[in-house]
Coordinates of N, CA and C in Angstrom, one line a residue:
X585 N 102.8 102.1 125.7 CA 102.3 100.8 125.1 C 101.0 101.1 124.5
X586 N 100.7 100.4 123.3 CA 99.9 100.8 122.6 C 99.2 99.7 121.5
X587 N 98.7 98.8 122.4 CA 98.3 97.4 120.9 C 97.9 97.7 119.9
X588 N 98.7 96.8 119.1 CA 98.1 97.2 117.6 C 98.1 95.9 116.7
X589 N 97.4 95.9 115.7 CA 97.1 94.7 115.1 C 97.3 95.2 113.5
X590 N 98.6 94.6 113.0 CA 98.9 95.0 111.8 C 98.9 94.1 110.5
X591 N 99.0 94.2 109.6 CA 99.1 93.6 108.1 C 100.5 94.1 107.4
X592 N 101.2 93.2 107.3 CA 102.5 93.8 106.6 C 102.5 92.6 105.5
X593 N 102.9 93.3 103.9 CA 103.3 92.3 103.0 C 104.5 92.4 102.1
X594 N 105.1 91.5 101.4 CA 106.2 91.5 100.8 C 106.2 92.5 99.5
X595 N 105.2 92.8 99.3 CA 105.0 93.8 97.7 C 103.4 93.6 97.4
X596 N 102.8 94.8 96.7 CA 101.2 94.7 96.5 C 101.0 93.2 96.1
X597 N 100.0 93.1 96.7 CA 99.2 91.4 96.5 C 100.2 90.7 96.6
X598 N 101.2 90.7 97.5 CA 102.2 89.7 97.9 C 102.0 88.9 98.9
X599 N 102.8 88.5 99.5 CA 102.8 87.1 100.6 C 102.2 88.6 102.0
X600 N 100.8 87.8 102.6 CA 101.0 88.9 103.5 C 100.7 88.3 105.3
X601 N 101.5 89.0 105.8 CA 101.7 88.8 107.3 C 100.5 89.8 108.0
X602 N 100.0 88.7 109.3 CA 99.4 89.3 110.3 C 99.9 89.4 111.5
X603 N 99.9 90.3 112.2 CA 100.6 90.3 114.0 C 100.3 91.3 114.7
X604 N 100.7 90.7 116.2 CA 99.8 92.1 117.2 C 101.2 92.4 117.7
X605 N 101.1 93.4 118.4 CA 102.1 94.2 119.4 C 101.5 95.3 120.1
X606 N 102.5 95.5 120.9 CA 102.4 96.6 121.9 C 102.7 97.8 121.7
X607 N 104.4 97.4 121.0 CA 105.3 98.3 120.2 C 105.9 98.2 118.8
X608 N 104.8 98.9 117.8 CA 104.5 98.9 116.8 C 105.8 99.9 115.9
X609 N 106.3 100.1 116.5 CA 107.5 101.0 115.6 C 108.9 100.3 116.1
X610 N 109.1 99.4 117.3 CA 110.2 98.8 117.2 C 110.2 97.2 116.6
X611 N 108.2 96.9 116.8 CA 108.6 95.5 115.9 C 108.9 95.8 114.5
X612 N 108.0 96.8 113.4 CA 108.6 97.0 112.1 C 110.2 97.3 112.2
X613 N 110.7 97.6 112.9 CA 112.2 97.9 113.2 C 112.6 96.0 112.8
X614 N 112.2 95.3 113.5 CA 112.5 94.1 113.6 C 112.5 93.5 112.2
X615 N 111.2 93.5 111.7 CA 110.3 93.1 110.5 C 111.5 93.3 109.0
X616 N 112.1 94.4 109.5 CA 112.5 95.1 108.4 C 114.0 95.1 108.4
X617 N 114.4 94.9 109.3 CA 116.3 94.7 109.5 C 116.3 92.9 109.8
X618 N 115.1 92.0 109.5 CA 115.1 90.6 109.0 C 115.8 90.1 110.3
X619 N 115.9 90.9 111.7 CA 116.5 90.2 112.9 C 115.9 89.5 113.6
X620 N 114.4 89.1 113.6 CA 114.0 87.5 113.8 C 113.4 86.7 112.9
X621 N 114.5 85.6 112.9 CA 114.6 84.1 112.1 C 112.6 83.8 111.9
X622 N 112.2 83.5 110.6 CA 110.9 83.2 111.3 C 110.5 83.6 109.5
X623 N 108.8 83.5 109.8 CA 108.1 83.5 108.1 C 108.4 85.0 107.9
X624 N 108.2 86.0 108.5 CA 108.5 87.6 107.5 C 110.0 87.8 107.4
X625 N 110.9 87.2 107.9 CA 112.4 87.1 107.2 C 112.7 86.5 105.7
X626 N 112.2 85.0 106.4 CA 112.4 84.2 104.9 C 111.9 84.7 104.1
X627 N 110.2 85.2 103.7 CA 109.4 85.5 103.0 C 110.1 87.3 102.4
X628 N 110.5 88.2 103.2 CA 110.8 89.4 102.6 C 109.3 90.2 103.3
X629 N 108.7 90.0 104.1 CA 107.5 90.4 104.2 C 107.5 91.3 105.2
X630 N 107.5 93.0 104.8 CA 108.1 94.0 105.7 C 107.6 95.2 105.5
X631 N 106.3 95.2 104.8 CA 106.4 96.4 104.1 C 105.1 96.9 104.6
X632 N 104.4 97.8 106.0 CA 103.4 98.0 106.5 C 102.6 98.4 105.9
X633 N 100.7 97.5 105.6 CA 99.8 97.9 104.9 C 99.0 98.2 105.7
X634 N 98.8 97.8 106.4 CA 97.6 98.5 107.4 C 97.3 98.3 109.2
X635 N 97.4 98.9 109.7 CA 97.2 98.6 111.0 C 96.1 99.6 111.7
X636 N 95.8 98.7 112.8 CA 94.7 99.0 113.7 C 95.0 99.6 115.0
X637 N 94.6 100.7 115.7 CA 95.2 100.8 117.2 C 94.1 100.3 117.9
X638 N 93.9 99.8 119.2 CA 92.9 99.0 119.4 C 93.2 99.3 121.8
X639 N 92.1 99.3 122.4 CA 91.9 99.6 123.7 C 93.0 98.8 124.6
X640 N 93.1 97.3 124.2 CA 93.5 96.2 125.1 C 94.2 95.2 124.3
X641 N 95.0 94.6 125.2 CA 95.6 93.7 124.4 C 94.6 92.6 124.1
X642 N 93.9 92.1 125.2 CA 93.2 90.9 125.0 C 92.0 91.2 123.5
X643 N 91.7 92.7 123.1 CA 91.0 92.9 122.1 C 91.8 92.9 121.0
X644 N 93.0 93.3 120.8 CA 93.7 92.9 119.7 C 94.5 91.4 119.2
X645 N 94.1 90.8 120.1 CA 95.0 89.4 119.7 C 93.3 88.8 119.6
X646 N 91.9 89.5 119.9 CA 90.9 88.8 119.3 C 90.7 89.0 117.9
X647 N 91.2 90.7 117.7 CA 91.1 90.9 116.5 C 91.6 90.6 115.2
X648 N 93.5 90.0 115.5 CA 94.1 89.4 114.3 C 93.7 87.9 114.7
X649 N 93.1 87.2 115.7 CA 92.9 85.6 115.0 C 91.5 85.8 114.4
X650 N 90.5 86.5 114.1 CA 89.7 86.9 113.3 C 90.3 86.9 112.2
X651 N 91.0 87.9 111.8 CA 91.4 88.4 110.7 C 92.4 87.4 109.6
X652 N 93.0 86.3 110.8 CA 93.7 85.5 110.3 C 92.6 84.6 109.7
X653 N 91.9 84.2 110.5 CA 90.9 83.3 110.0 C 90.3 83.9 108.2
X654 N 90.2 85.0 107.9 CA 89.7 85.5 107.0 C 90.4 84.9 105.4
X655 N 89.5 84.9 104.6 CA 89.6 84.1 103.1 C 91.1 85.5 102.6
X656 N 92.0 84.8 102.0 CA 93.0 85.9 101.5 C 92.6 87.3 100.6
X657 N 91.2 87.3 99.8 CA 90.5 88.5 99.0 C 90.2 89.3 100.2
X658 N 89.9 88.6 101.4 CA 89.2 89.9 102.3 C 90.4 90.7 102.9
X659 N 91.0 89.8 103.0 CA 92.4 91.1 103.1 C 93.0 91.7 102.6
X660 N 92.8 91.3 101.3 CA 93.2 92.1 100.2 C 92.1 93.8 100.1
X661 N 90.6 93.5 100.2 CA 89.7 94.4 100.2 C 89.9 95.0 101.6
X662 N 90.1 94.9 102.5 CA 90.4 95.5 104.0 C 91.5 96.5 103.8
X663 N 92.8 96.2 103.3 CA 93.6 96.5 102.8 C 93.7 98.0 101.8
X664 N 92.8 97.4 100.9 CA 92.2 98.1 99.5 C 91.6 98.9 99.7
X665 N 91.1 98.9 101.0 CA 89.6 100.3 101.3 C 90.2 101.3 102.0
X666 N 91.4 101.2 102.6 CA 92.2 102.2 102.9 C 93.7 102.5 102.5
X667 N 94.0 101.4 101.4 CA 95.6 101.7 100.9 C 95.5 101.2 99.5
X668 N 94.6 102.1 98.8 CA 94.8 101.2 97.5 C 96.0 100.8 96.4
X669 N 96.2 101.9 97.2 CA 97.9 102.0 96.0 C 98.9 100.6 96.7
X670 N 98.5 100.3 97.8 CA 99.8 99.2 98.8 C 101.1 100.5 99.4
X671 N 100.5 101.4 99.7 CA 101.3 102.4 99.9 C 102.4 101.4 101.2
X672 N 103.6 101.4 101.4 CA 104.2 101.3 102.5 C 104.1 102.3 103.8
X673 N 103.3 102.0 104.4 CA 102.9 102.7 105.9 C 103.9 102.9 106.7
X674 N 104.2 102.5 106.8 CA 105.9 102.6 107.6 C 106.6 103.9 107.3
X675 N 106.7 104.2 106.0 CA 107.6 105.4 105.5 C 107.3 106.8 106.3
X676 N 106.0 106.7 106.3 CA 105.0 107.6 107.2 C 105.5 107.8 108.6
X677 N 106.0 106.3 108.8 CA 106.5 106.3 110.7 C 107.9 106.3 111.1
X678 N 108.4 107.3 109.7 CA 109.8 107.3 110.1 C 110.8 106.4 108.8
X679 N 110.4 105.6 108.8 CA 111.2 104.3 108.3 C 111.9 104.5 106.9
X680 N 112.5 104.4 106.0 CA 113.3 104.6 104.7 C 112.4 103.5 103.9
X681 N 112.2 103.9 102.8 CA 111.8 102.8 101.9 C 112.3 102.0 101.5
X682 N 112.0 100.6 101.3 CA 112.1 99.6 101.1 C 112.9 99.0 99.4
X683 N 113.4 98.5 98.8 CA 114.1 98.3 97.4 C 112.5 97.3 96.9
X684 N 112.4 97.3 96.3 CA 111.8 96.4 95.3 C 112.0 94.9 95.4
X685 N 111.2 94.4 95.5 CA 111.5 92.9 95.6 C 111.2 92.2 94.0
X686 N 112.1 90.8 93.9 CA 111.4 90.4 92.5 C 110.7 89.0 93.2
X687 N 109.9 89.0 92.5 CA 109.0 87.9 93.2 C 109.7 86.7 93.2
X688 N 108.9 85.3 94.0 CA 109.9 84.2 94.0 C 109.7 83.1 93.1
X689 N 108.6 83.7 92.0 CA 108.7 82.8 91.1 C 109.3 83.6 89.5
X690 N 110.0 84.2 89.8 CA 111.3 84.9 89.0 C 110.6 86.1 88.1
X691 N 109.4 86.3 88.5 CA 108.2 87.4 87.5 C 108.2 88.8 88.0

């Protein structure tokens, strides 16, 4: 077990998700085979941009309602300071890449 506090988004500067866990390679398992009903299904939002490993769980679930609280540019620059490209982090942890999404306003 290993808390972690992640950022996953649907495509660079896309719709982006925050969440904690324990087990950070079977939730993206989840995230990404769209098996729980919920906002990163509907939205497509699967694609790991950055995560934190962190001591305790009670310090990681302080650290994403922080983070959640944060203006949308800061996590874009959080993001940006260590993945500028929007690399998919996941690929790294095993996972196959993802297809391309077209955005949901048809652009």
């Amino acid at each position: 077990m290993q808390p972690c506090v992640y950022l996953l988004a649907s495509r660079p500067h896309g719709t982006i998700y925050i969440g904690v866990t324990a087990h950070l390679i079977e939730r993206l398992h989840q995230h990404r085979t769209g098996s729980v009903a919920g906002f990163t299904s509907r939205y497509g939002v699967a694609r790991l941009m950055r995560y934190e490993l962190l001591a305790s769980m009670p310090e990681t679930i302080a650290r994403e309602k922080q983070l959640k609280r944060w203006h949308r540019q800061w996590k874009i620059n959080l993001t940006e300071s260590e993945n500028p490209d929007w690399s998919d982090l996941a690929v790294g942890l095993g996972f196959e890449s993802l297809p391309d999404r077209a955005r949901r306003d048809g652009c």
